[in-house]
């Protein structure tokens, strides 16, 4: 049974039509960067719930989640339309496998593949000191449909300026062709070999660990492509090279 903490929405940011970030004030909640929590809402005399990754660093005072409104959905339209000051509930036991604790020690290149709001856990990780101390190269491939949906882009560009020889930000936009992004799906660019050529960085089982979060089709296709390159799915009993998250 879930034990709930009561929280208050203190900031509601609307990136575009159906894309939001919410900051929530609650009592102290220890977690590991990359984990998710369950968010609960009072609805028709019961608490309905859904998992969301935490965007903030564990040291931040406020919790933050990044989400879109699913048309026809039951939960997200209620959550994204709440005003500042509204009450939500947060599970007191964060979970998840997209954490650096799960990455084997012999990795020099850490890759993040994210689509849409799947960027959340990677933002949290990048807000900590651990990745910058552990890895020679950190590559973030972030795909959205349109330019206005690329939330947090300025933060990633600032990180690249701060760590120009360590952090690589590769934006993908699939339904537009802007000059400052790649007009392709991540998996298409990966499968053709263009991604490694573009970066000048090899993605191999010998040096890499890849974390995947976002659209299920991307995760399945990317996993297949990575397995063809000799990478294996990671679990605690059999360490590998590919980490994914399943909320349910």
Short mmCIF file of C-alpha atoms in Angstrom, two decimals:
data_model
loop_
_atom_site.label_atom_id
_atom_site.label_comp_id
_atom_site.label_asym_id
_atom_site.label_seq_id
_atom_site.Cartn_x
_atom_site.Cartn_y
_atom_site.Cartn_z
CA UNK A 1 0.00 0.00 0.00
CA UNK A 2 1.30 3.46 -0.90
CA UNK A 3 2.02 5.94 1.89
CA UNK A 4 1.28 9.44 0.62
CA UNK A 5 2.98 12.74 1.35
CA UNK A 6 0.88 15.85 0.83
CA UNK A 7 2.31 18.42 -1.57
CA UNK A 8 1.37 21.82 -2.96
CA UNK A 9 1.96 22.97 -6.53
CA UNK A 10 4.06 26.14 -6.24
CA UNK A 11 4.95 26.68 -9.90
CA UNK A 12 3.23 25.68 -13.14
CA UNK A 13 5.16 26.22 -16.37
CA UNK A 14 3.47 25.75 -19.73
CA UNK A 15 6.02 25.12 -22.49
CA UNK A 16 3.44 24.88 -25.28
CA UNK A 17 -0.13 23.74 -25.84
CA UNK A 18 -0.02 20.40 -24.01
CA UNK A 19 3.40 20.39 -22.33
CA UNK A 20 4.01 21.38 -18.72
CA UNK A 21 6.44 21.29 -15.82
CA UNK A 22 5.19 21.42 -12.23
CA UNK A 23 7.16 22.23 -9.11
CA UNK A 24 5.80 20.77 -5.89
CA UNK A 25 6.57 21.63 -2.28
CA UNK A 26 6.39 18.77 0.18
CA UNK A 27 8.29 17.41 3.14
CA UNK A 28 11.81 16.08 2.55
CA UNK A 29 11.84 13.11 0.16
CA UNK A 30 15.21 11.36 -0.30
CA UNK A 31 15.68 9.80 -3.76
CA UNK A 32 18.36 8.92 -6.28
CA UNK A 33 18.63 11.03 -9.45
CA UNK A 34 16.76 9.24 -12.23
CA UNK A 35 14.05 7.72 -10.04
CA UNK A 36 10.29 8.25 -10.30
CA UNK A 37 7.47 8.75 -7.83
CA UNK A 38 3.74 8.12 -7.93
CA UNK A 39 1.61 11.27 -8.07
CA UNK A 40 -1.89 11.03 -6.64
CA UNK A 41 -4.98 13.22 -7.04
CA UNK A 42 -8.29 13.32 -5.21
CA UNK A 43 -10.94 12.37 -7.75
CA UNK A 44 -14.51 11.20 -7.15
CA UNK A 45 -13.88 10.26 -3.48
CA UNK A 46 -10.72 8.27 -4.26
CA UNK A 47 -7.07 8.87 -5.07
CA UNK A 48 -6.12 8.20 -8.67
CA UNK A 49 -2.44 7.88 -9.47
CA UNK A 50 0.27 7.83 -12.13
CA UNK A 51 4.10 7.56 -12.09
CA UNK A 52 6.30 10.49 -13.10
CA UNK A 53 10.07 10.84 -13.13
CA UNK A 54 11.57 13.56 -10.97
CA UNK A 55 13.37 16.26 -12.93
CA UNK A 56 15.02 18.01 -10.01
CA UNK A 57 18.27 17.03 -8.31
CA UNK A 58 17.99 15.22 -4.95
CA UNK A 59 19.45 18.27 -3.21
CA UNK A 60 16.74 20.66 -4.49
CA UNK A 61 14.08 21.96 -2.13
CA UNK A 62 11.20 21.44 -4.59
CA UNK A 63 10.16 18.35 -6.54
CA UNK A 64 9.65 18.83 -10.27
CA UNK A 65 7.89 16.72 -12.88
CA UNK A 66 7.62 17.17 -16.66
CA UNK A 67 4.50 15.95 -18.41
CA UNK A 68 2.14 16.38 -21.31
CA UNK A 69 -1.64 16.35 -21.42
CA UNK A 70 -2.82 13.10 -22.97
CA UNK A 71 -5.92 13.88 -24.98
CA UNK A 72 -8.73 11.67 -23.74
CA UNK A 73 -6.66 10.61 -20.74
CA UNK A 74 -8.12 10.46 -17.24
CA UNK A 75 -5.18 11.64 -15.14
CA UNK A 76 -2.95 14.10 -16.99
CA UNK A 77 -5.71 16.60 -17.97
CA UNK A 78 -6.66 16.87 -14.29
CA UNK A 79 -3.06 17.36 -13.17
CA UNK A 80 -2.01 19.89 -15.79
CA UNK A 81 -5.06 22.05 -15.19
CA UNK A 82 -4.45 22.44 -11.46
CA UNK A 83 -3.58 25.93 -10.30
CA UNK A 84 -0.67 26.94 -8.10
CA UNK A 85 -1.58 26.18 -4.49
CA UNK A 86 -3.49 23.00 -5.40
CA UNK A 87 -2.90 19.83 -3.40
CA UNK A 88 -1.36 16.69 -4.86
CA UNK A 89 -0.01 13.55 -3.22
CA UNK A 90 3.43 12.00 -3.68
CA UNK A 91 4.41 8.43 -2.84
CA UNK A 92 7.08 8.33 -0.15
CA UNK A 93 9.07 5.53 -1.82
CA UNK A 94 10.78 6.61 -5.06
CA UNK A 95 11.67 3.78 -7.45
CA UNK A 96 13.42 3.21 -10.75
CA UNK A 97 16.40 1.70 -12.50
CA UNK A 98 17.56 4.69 -14.56
CA UNK A 99 20.16 5.67 -11.98
CA UNK A 100 23.92 5.84 -12.16
CA UNK A 101 24.08 3.27 -9.35
CA UNK A 102 23.04 0.75 -11.99
CA UNK A 103 25.82 1.62 -14.46
CA UNK A 104 28.87 -0.69 -14.32
CA UNK A 105 32.17 0.84 -13.22
CA UNK A 106 34.09 0.21 -16.46
CA UNK A 107 32.00 2.59 -18.60
CA UNK A 108 33.62 5.69 -20.12
CA UNK A 109 30.79 6.84 -22.45
CA UNK A 110 27.31 7.41 -21.05
CA UNK A 111 24.52 7.79 -23.62
CA UNK A 112 21.00 9.10 -22.96
CA UNK A 113 18.26 8.53 -25.58
CA UNK A 114 15.04 10.38 -24.75
CA UNK A 115 11.82 11.20 -26.56
CA UNK A 116 9.33 13.79 -25.31
CA UNK A 117 8.82 13.89 -21.56
CA UNK A 118 11.16 10.91 -21.22
CA UNK A 119 13.88 13.53 -20.83
CA UNK A 120 12.93 13.89 -17.14
CA UNK A 121 15.23 11.38 -15.39
CA UNK A 122 18.22 12.48 -17.44
CA UNK A 123 17.79 16.10 -16.39
CA UNK A 124 17.86 14.98 -12.78
CA UNK A 125 21.07 13.01 -13.32
CA UNK A 126 22.75 15.89 -15.16
CA UNK A 127 21.93 18.19 -12.23
CA UNK A 128 24.20 16.13 -9.96
CA UNK A 129 28.00 15.93 -9.76
CA UNK A 130 28.27 12.17 -10.27
CA UNK A 131 28.15 11.94 -14.10
CA UNK A 132 30.77 14.67 -14.51
CA UNK A 133 33.11 12.84 -12.17
CA UNK A 134 32.57 9.34 -13.59
CA UNK A 135 32.43 9.55 -17.39
CA UNK A 136 34.75 10.82 -20.10
CA UNK A 137 31.86 11.49 -22.50
CA UNK A 138 28.16 12.12 -21.84
CA UNK A 139 25.92 12.18 -24.92
CA UNK A 140 22.28 13.30 -24.76
CA UNK A 141 20.09 12.53 -27.79
CA UNK A 142 16.71 14.21 -27.28
CA UNK A 143 13.87 13.88 -29.79
CA UNK A 144 10.57 15.78 -30.03
CA UNK A 145 8.06 16.43 -32.79
CA UNK A 146 8.34 20.23 -32.98
CA UNK A 147 10.84 22.85 -31.83
CA UNK A 148 8.51 24.32 -29.20
CA UNK A 149 8.28 20.91 -27.52
CA UNK A 150 12.02 20.80 -26.82
CA UNK A 151 11.79 21.74 -23.16
CA UNK A 152 14.92 22.53 -21.13
CA UNK A 153 16.98 23.04 -24.29
CA UNK A 154 18.72 26.13 -22.90
CA UNK A 155 19.90 24.09 -19.91
CA UNK A 156 21.51 21.50 -22.17
CA UNK A 157 23.18 24.15 -24.30
CA UNK A 158 24.54 25.77 -21.12
CA UNK A 159 25.91 22.41 -19.98
CA UNK A 160 27.69 22.00 -23.29
CA UNK A 161 29.33 25.39 -22.90
CA UNK A 162 30.39 24.46 -19.37
CA UNK A 163 31.70 21.00 -20.40
CA UNK A 164 32.54 21.36 -24.13
CA UNK A 165 34.81 18.32 -24.30
CA UNK A 166 32.65 16.09 -22.10
CA UNK A 167 28.98 16.80 -22.82
CA UNK A 168 27.36 16.46 -26.25
CA UNK A 169 23.78 17.55 -26.86
CA UNK A 170 22.13 16.19 -30.02
CA UNK A 171 18.60 17.57 -30.62
CA UNK A 172 16.25 15.73 -32.97
CA UNK A 173 13.02 17.21 -34.35
CA UNK A 174 10.90 14.86 -36.42
CA UNK A 175 8.09 17.01 -37.88
CA UNK A 176 10.01 20.18 -38.68
CA UNK A 177 13.35 20.92 -40.32
CA UNK A 178 15.02 23.64 -38.24
CA UNK A 179 18.66 24.52 -38.85
CA UNK A 180 19.63 23.90 -35.22
CA UNK A 181 18.43 20.29 -34.93
CA UNK A 182 18.58 17.00 -36.82
CA UNK A 183 15.46 16.23 -38.84
CA UNK A 184 15.29 12.51 -38.14
CA UNK A 185 14.26 9.96 -35.57
CA UNK A 186 16.99 8.93 -33.15
CA UNK A 187 16.71 5.31 -34.24
CA UNK A 188 17.05 6.17 -37.93
CA UNK A 189 20.19 8.19 -37.25
CA UNK A 190 21.57 5.46 -34.99
CA UNK A 191 20.80 2.59 -37.35
CA UNK A 192 22.45 4.24 -40.35
CA UNK A 193 25.68 4.88 -38.46
CA UNK A 194 25.17 8.62 -38.88
CA UNK A 195 25.01 9.30 -35.14
CA UNK A 196 28.52 8.04 -34.40
CA UNK A 197 29.87 9.72 -37.52
CA UNK A 198 28.20 13.03 -36.58
CA UNK A 199 29.71 12.96 -33.10
CA UNK A 200 33.00 11.32 -33.90
CA UNK A 201 32.36 9.02 -30.95
CA UNK A 202 32.00 5.23 -31.09
CA UNK A 203 29.14 3.45 -29.37
CA UNK A 204 30.45 0.00 -28.45
CA UNK A 205 29.98 -2.62 -25.78
CA UNK A 206 33.55 -2.00 -24.66
CA UNK A 207 33.06 1.63 -23.68
CA UNK A 208 29.36 2.51 -23.53
CA UNK A 209 26.23 2.34 -21.42
CA UNK A 210 22.93 3.56 -22.91
CA UNK A 211 19.87 4.70 -20.98
CA UNK A 212 16.53 4.83 -22.84
CA UNK A 213 13.38 6.65 -21.76
CA UNK A 214 10.32 7.81 -23.66
CA UNK A 215 8.18 6.41 -26.44
CA UNK A 216 7.91 2.61 -26.20
CA UNK A 217 8.46 2.19 -29.95
CA UNK A 218 11.75 4.10 -29.70
CA UNK A 219 12.87 1.97 -26.78
CA UNK A 220 12.10 -1.29 -28.59
CA UNK A 221 13.73 -0.20 -31.85
CA UNK A 222 16.78 1.33 -30.20
CA UNK A 223 17.27 -1.77 -28.05
CA UNK A 224 17.22 -3.98 -31.16
CA UNK A 225 19.74 -1.76 -32.95
CA UNK A 226 22.04 -1.67 -29.93
CA UNK A 227 21.84 -5.43 -29.52
CA UNK A 228 22.91 -5.77 -33.15
CA UNK A 229 26.01 -3.79 -32.16
CA UNK A 230 26.77 -6.28 -29.41
CA UNK A 231 25.26 -4.44 -26.43
CA UNK A 232 23.14 -6.36 -23.91
CA UNK A 233 20.21 -5.43 -21.73
CA UNK A 234 21.30 -4.60 -18.20
CA UNK A 235 20.01 -6.08 -14.97
CA UNK A 236 21.51 -6.44 -11.53
CA UNK A 237 22.23 -10.15 -11.86
CA UNK A 238 23.74 -9.83 -15.35
CA UNK A 239 25.32 -6.39 -15.90
CA UNK A 240 24.91 -5.14 -19.43
CA UNK A 241 24.93 -1.97 -21.52
CA UNK A 242 21.26 -0.95 -22.01
CA UNK A 243 19.00 0.39 -19.25
CA UNK A 244 15.30 1.09 -19.71
CA UNK A 245 12.48 2.01 -17.37
CA UNK A 246 9.11 0.31 -16.94
CA UNK A 247 6.65 2.11 -14.69
CA UNK A 248 4.11 -0.71 -14.64
#
